[in-house]
Coordinates of C-alpha atoms and ligand atoms in Angstrom, one line a residue:
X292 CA -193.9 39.4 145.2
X293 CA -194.1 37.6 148.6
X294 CA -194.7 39.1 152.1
X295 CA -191.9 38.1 154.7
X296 CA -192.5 38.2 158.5
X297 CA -188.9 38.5 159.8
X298 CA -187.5 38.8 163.4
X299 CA -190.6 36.8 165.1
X300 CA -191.2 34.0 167.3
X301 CA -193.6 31.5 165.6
X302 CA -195.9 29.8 167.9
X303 CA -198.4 26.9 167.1
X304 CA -200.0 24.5 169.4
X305 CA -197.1 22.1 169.3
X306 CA -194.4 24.6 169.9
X307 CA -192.0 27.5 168.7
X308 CA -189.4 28.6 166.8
X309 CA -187.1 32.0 166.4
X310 CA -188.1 31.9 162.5
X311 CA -189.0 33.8 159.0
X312 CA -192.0 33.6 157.6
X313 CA -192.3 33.8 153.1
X314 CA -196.3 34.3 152.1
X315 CA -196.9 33.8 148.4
X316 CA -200.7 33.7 146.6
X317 CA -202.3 33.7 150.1
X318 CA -200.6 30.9 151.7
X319 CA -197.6 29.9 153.9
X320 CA -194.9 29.7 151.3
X321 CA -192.2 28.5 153.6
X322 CA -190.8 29.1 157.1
X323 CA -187.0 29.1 157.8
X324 CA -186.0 28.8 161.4
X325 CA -182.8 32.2 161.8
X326 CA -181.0 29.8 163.2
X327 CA -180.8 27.7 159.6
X328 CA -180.3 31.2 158.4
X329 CA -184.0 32.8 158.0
X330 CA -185.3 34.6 154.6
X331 CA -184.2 36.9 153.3
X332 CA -186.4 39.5 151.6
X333 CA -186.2 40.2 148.1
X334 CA -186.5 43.6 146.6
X335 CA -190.4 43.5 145.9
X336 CA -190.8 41.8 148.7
X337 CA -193.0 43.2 151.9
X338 CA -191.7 43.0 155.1
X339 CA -193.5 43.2 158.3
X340 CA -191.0 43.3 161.0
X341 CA -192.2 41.1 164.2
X342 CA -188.7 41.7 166.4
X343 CA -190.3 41.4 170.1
X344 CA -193.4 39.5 169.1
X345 CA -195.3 36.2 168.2
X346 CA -196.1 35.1 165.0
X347 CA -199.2 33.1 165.6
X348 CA -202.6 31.6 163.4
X349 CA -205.1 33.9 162.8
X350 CA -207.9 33.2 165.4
X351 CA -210.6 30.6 164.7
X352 CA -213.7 32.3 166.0
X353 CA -216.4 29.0 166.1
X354 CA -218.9 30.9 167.6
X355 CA -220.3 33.9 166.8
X356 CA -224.1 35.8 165.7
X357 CA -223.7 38.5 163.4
X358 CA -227.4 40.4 163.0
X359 CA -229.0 37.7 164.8
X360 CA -232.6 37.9 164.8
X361 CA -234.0 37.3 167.6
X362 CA -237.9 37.9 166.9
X363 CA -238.0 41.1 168.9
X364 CA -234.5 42.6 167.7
X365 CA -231.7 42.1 165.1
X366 CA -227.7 41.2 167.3
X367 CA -226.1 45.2 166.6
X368 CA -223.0 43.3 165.1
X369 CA -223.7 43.7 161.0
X370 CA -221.7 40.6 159.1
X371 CA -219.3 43.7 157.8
X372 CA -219.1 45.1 161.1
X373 CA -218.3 42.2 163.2
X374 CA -216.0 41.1 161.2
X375 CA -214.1 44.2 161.3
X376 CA -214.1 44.0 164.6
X377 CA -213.0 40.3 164.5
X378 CA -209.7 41.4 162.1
X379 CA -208.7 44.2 164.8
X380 CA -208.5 41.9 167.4
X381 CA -206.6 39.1 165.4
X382 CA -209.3 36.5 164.7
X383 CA -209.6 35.6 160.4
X384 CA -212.7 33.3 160.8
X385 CA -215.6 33.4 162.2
X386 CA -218.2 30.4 162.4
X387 CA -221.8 31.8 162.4
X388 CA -225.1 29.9 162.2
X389 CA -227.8 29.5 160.0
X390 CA -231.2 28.7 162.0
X391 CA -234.1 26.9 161.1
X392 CA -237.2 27.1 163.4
X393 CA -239.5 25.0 164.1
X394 CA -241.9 23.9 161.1
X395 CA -239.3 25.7 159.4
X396 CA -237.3 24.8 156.3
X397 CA -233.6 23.8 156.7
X398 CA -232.5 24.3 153.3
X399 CA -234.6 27.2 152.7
X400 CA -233.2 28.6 156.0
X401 CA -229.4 27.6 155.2
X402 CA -229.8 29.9 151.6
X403 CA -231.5 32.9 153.6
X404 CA -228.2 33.1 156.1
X405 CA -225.9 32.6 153.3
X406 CA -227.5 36.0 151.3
X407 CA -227.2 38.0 154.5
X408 CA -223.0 37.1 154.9
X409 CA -222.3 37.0 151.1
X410 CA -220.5 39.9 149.9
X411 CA -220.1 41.2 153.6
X412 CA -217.7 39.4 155.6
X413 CA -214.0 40.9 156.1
X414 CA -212.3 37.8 157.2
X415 CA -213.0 34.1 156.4
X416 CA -216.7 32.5 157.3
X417 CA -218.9 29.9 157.6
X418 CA -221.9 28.4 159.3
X419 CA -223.3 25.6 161.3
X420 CA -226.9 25.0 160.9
X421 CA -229.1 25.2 163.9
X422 CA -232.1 22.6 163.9
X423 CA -234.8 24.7 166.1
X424 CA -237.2 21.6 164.5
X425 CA -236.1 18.1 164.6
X426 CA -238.2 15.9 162.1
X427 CA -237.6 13.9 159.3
X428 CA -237.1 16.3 156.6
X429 CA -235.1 18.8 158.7
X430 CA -232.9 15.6 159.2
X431 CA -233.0 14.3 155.0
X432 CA -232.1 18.1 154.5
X433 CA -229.5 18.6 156.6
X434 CA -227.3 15.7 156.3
X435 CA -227.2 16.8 152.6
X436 CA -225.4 20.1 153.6
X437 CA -222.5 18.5 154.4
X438 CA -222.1 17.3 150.4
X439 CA -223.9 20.6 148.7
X440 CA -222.6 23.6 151.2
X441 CA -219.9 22.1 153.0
X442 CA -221.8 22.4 156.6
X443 CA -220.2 19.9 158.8
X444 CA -222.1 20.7 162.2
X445 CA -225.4 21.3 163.5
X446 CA -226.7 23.4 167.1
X447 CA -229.2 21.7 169.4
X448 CA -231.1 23.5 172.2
X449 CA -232.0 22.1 175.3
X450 CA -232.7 25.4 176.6
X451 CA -235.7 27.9 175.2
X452 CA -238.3 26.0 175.4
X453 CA -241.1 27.2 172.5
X454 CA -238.4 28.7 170.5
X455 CA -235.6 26.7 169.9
X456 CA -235.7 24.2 172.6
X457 CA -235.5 20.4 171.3
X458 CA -237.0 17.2 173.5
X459 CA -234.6 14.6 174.3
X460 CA -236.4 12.1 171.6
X461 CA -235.3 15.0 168.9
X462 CA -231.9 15.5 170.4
X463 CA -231.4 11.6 169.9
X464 CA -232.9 11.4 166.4
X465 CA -230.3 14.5 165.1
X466 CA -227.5 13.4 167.4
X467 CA -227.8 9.5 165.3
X468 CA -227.9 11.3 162.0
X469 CA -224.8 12.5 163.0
X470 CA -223.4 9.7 164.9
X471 CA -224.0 7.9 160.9
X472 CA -222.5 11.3 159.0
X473 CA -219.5 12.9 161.0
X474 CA -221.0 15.9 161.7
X475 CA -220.4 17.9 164.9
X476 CA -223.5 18.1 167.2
X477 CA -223.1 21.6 168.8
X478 CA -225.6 21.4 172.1
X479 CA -226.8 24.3 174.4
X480 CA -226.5 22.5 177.6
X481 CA -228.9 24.1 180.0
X482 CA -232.6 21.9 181.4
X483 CA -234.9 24.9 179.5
X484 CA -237.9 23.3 181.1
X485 CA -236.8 23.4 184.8
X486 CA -235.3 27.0 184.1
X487 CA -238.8 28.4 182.9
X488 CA -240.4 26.8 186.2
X489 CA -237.6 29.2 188.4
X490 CA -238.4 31.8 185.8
X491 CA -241.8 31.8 186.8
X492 CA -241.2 31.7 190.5
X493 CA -238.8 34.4 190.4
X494 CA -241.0 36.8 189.1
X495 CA -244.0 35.7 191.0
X496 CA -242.4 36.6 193.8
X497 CA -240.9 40.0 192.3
X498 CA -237.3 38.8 191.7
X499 CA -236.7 40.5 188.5
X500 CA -233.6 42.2 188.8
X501 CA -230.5 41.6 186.2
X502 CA -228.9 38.5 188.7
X503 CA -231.6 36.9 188.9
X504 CA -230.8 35.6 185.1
X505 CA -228.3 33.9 186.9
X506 CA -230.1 32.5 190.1
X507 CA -232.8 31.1 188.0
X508 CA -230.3 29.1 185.4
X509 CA -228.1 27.4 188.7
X510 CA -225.2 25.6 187.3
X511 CA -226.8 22.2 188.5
X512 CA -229.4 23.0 185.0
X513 CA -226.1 23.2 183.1
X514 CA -224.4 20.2 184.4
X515 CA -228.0 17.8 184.0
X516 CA -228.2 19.1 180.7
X517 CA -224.7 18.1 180.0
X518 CA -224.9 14.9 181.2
X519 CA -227.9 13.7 179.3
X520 CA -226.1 15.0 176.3
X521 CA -223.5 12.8 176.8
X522 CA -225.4 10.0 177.5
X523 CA -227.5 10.1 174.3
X524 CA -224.4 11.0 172.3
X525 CA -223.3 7.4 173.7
X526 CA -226.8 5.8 173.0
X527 CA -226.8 7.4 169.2
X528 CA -223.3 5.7 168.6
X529 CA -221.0 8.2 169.8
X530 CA -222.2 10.8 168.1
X531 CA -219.4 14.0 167.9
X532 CA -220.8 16.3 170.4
X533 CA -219.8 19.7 171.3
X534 CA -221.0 21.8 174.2
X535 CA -221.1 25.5 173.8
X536 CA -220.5 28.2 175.9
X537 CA -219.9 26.1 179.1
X538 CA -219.8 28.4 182.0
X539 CA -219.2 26.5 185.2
X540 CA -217.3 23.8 187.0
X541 CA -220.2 21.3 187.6
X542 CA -220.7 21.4 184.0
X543 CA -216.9 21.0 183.3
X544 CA -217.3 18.0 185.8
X545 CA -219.7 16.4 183.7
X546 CA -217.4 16.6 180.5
X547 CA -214.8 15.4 182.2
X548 CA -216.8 12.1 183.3
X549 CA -218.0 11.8 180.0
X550 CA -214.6 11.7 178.5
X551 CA -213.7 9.3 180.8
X552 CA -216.0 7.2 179.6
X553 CA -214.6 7.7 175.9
X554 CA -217.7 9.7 175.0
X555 CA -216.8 11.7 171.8
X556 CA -217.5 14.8 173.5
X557 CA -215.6 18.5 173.5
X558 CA -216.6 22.0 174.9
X559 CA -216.0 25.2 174.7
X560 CA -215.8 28.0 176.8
X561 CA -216.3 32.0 176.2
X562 CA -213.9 34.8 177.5
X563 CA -216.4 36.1 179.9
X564 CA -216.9 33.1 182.0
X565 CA -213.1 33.3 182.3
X566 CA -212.9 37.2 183.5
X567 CA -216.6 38.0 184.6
X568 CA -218.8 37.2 187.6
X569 CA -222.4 37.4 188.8
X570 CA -221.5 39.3 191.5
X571 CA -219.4 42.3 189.7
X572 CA -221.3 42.4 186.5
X573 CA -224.9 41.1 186.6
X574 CA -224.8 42.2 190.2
X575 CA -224.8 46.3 188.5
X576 CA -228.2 46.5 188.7
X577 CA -230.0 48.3 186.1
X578 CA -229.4 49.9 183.5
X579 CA -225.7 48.3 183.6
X580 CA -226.5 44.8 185.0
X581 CA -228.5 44.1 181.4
X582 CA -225.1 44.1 179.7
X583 CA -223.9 40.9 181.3
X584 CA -227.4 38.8 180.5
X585 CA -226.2 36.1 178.3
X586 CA -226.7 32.5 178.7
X587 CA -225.5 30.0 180.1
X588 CA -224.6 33.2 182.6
X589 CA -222.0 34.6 184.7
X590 CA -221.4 32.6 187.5
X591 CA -220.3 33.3 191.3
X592 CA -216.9 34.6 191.5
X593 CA -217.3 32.8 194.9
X594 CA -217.7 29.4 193.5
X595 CA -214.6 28.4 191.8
X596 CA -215.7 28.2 188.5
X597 CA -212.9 31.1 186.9
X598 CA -210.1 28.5 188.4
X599 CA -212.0 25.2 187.2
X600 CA -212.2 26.7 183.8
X601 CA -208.8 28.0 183.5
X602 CA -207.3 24.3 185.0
X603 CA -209.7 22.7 182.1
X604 CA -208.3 25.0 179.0
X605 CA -204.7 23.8 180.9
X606 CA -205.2 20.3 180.9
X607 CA -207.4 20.1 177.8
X608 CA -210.4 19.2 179.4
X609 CA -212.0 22.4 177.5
X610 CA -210.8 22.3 174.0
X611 CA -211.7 25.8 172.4
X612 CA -212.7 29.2 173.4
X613 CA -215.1 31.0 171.6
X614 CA -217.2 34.2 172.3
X615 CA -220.6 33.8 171.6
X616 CA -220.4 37.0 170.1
X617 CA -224.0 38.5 170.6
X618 CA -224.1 42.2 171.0
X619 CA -227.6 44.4 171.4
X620 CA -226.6 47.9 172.4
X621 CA -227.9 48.9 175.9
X622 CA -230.6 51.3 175.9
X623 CA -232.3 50.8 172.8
X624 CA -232.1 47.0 172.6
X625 CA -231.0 45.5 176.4
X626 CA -233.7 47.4 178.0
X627 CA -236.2 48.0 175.1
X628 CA -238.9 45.8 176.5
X629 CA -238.3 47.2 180.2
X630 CA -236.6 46.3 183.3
X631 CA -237.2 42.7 184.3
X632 CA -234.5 40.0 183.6
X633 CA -236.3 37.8 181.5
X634 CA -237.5 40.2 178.7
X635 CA -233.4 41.5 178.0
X636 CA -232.2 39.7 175.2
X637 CA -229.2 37.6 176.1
X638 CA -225.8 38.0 174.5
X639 CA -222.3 39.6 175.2
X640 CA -220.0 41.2 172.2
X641 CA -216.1 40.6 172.5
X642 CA -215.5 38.9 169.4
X643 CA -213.1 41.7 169.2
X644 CA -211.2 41.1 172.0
X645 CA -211.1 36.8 172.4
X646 CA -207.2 36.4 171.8
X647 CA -206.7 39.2 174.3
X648 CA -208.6 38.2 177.2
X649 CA -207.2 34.6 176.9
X650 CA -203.8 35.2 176.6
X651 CA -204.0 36.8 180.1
X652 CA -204.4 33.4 180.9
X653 CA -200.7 33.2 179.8
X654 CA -199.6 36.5 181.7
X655 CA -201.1 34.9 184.5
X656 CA -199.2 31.3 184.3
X657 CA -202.4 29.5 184.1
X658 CA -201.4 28.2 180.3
X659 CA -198.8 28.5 178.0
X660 CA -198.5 31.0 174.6
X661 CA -198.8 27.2 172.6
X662 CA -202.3 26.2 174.5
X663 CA -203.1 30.1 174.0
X664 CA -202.6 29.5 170.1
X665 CA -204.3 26.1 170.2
X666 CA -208.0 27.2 171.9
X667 CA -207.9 30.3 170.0
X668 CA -207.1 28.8 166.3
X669 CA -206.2 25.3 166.5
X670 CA -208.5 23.4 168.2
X671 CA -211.7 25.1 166.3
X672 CA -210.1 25.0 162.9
X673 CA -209.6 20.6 163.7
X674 CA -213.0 20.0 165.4
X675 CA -214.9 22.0 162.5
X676 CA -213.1 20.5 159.6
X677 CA -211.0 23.9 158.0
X678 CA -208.4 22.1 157.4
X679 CA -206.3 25.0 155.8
X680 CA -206.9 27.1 159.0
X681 CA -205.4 27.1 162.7
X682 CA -201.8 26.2 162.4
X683 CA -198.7 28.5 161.0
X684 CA -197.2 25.7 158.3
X685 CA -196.5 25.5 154.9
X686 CA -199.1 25.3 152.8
X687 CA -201.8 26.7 155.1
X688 CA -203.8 29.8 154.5
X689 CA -201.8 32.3 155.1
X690 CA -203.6 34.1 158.3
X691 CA -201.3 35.3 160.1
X692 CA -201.2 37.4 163.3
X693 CA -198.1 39.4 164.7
X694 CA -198.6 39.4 168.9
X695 CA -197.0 41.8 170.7
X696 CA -196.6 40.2 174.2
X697 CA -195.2 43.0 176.3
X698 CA -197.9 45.8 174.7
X699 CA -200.6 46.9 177.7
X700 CA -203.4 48.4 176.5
X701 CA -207.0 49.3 177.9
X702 CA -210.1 47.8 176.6
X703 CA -213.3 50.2 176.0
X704 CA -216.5 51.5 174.1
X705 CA -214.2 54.8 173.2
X706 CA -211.4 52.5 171.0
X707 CA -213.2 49.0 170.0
X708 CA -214.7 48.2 166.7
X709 CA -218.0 46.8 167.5
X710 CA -220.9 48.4 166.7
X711 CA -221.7 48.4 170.2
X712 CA -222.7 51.3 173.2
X713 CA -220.9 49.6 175.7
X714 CA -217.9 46.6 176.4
X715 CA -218.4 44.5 179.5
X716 CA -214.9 44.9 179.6
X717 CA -214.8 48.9 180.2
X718 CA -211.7 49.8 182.2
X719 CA -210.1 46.7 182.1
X720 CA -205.9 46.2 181.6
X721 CA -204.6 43.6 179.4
X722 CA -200.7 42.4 178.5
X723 CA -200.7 41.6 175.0
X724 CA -201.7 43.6 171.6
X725 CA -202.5 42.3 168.1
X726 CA -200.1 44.6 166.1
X727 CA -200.4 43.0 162.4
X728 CA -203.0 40.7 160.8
X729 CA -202.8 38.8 157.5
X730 CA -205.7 37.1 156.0
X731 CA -204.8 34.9 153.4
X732 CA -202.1 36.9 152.4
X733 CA -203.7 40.1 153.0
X734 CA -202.1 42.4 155.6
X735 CA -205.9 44.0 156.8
X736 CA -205.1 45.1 160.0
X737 CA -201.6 46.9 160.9
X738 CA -201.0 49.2 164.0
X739 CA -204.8 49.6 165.2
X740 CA -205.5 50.7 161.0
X741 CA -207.7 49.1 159.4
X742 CA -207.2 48.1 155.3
X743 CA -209.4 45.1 154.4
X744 CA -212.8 45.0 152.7
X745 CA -215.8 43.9 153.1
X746 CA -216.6 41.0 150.6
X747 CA -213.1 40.1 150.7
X748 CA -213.7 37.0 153.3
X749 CA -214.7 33.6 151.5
X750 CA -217.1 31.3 152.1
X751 CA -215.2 28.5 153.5
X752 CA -216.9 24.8 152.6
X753 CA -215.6 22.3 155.5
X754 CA -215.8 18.7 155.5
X755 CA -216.4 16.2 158.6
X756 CA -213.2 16.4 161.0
X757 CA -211.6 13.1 160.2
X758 CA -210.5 14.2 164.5
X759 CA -213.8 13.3 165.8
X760 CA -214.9 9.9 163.7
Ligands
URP1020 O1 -226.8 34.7 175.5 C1 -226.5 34.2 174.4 N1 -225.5 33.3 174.4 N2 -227.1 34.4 173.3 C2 -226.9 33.9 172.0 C3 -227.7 32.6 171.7 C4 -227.1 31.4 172.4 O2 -227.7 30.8 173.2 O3 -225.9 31.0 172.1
ZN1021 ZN1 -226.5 29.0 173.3
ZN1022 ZN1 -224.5 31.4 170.8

């Protein structure tokens, strides 16, 4: 029995054809082009009928925190539940991390995270592995991740300060273990030690409202920290680096001057630094303004930095959106330790609703349905080394997602699948609906219902990208 997609437009980065589609065993058995006289469905065969849409990858979602812990309180998202959420919106793999904290043990930390997603994850998943405590061992220990689990990437903070924060000394030491390995350097960009000082200063002086997250992490703190990033990714031996959740032009500036440089650096950046702004959505006040604390944060809607980061997915500047997908519900968890910005804990949820919010990028004209598939699912699945993800070819994984382009729909609390009291997107109109998803052969989403399992998504092992040595 195979499963044909018939009547569809396929779209991967590099273009698209009016073509069938023939899954068989999980992957891409073949794809026929109608005008070489498509597929046609046998008897036992299933047929999903795409007329009117786009047959695209299933998302690559490199960035997400199911039940994070944060010390005071546990992300809402459960492994099951995000991932359910994840499927409805037409991403198949998620990239969570495992962290280790300072004084902490990597390997130890690495087997704690992989017993909290085992048997719980919908769609395909794996992990990077945060280093919250550069030193020799954490170094021995994970560079042999890449050979035992299949971790090819690590996350570096040089914000949080006392929690996760890493000095520059210990952000050269990790990045030349994996300048020497291949692995992917994933880096928090923002100067953690300055931002406390503004911290401070802005409470002293009774500034404690939700935008002042914003006004005390200026996008200058992003950009410095991006720049010494780059520069001791040159000084390790061009380490692979990777800057996360980049939020605003002076930071895309300083990626830009890196690259020109031929500094073996990429970014990312997150749906809501595309769509949101410190003026509409921190700017709420409270309660609702603690929904929108996430760092980096929203920016200025005055400053450019929506257009700058659209013109940079366009041009390739920014290689991959993610969503940081960190979701505390609003009441009991946003303001549980009481109104002043700096005790909310920081995060936004949409990995439900990523391929949605960028492909209004392609309503809009600002990129095309091929750069929409290739940030989304392309791009992540190369620069993270899942090599069977990303692309719609034969032989692939067969994660598949039917697009109907024309569909409008509203996003809300009342229809999404996050366990979540609230969407920073409330009210808002998008062009574009996931109608079917396949995950390795599996049709687990179809029309808004919901089939998969939890426990059915694999543990994916990934190897250094062979794009980044
Ligand atoms: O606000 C955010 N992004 N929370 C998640 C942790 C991080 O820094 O990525
Ligand atoms: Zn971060
Ligand atoms: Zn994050």
């Amino acid at each position: 029995m195979r499963t044909i997609v018939t009547n569809g437009t396929i779209v991967n980065a590099d273009g698209r054809v009016d073509a069938d589609l023939a899954i068989k065993d999980g992957v891409i058995q073949a794809i026929t082009p109608r005008s070489a006289g498509g597929i046609t469905p046998g008897p036992d065969d299933v047929v999903i009928d795409a007329t009117g849409c786009l047959v695209v990858p299933g998302g690559v979602d490199a960035h997400v925190h199911m039940q994070l812990d944060t010390g005071t309180t546990v992300s809402s998202d459960s492994f099951e539940s995000g991932t359910i959420a994840a499927a409805h919106g037409g991403t198949t793999t998620i990239v969570d991390f495992a962290e280790q904290r300072a004084g902490g043990n990597v390997l130890q930390a690495f087997e704690k995270r992989m017993a909290e997603a085992e048997g719980q994850c919908v769609v395909d998943w794996a992990l990077h592995q945060i280093l919250g405590g550069v030193n020799e061992q954490a170094l021995i220990d994970t560079r042999s991740l890449v050979e035992r689990e299949g971790v090819a990437s690590i996350k570096l903070f040089m914000a949080y300060p006392g929690r996760l924060y890493s000095d520059d000394g210990q952000i050269l030491r990790a990045l030349q273990m994996c300048a020497d390995t291949g692995m992917m350097a994933m880096v928090h960009a923002e100067n953690g030690l300055a931002i406390d000082v503004l911290v401070e200063q802005a409470i002293a002086a009774g500034n404690i409202t939700p935008d002042f997250h914003s006004r005390t992490r200026p996008p200058e703190l992003e950009a410095e920290a991006v720049h010494r990033a780059a520069v001791l990714s040159r000084v390790a031996g061009n380490a692979p680096l990777y800057i996360v959740h980049l939020s605003s032009s002076h930071a895309l500036r300083e990626v830009v001057e890196a690259r020109s440089r031929g500094t073996n650096i990429f970014a990312e950046t997150c749906p809501q630094y595309l769509h949101l702004s410190l003026e509409d959505h921190l700017g709420k006040g409270w309660p609702d303004g603690a929904a929108y604390i996430c760092s980096t944060p929203l920016r200025s809607k005055h400053e450019h930095h929506h257009a700058d980061l659209w013109e940079g997915l366009r041009v390739d500047q920014l290689a991959v959106v993610s969503t940081d997908h960190c979701p505390f519900c609003l009441r009991e968890q946003k303001l549980a330790n009481g109104e002043s910005f700096n005790v909310v804990p920081n995060g936004i949820g949409g990995v439900e609703h990523r391929m949605d919010l960028v492909f209004q990028g392609v309503v809009a004209g600002h990129i095309s349905a091929e750069r929409w598939v290739e940030v989304c699912a392309t791009a992540p699945a190369r620069l993270f080394g899942l090599g069977k993800k990303g692309a719609l070819r034969e032989g692939m994984d067969a994660d598949v997602v039917v697009y109907d382009p024309a569909k409008v729909h509203t996003l809300s609390v009342a229809t999404h699948h996050m366990n979540l009291d609230h969407s920073a997107y409330e009210g808002m109109e998008v062009t574009g609906a996931v109608k079917t998803v396949v995950s390795r052969g599996d049709i687990i989403v179809d029309n808004g219902e919901f089939h998969g399992r939890a426990g059915r998504g694999k543990y994916l092992r990934r190897d250094v990208s062979q794009h980044v040595r």
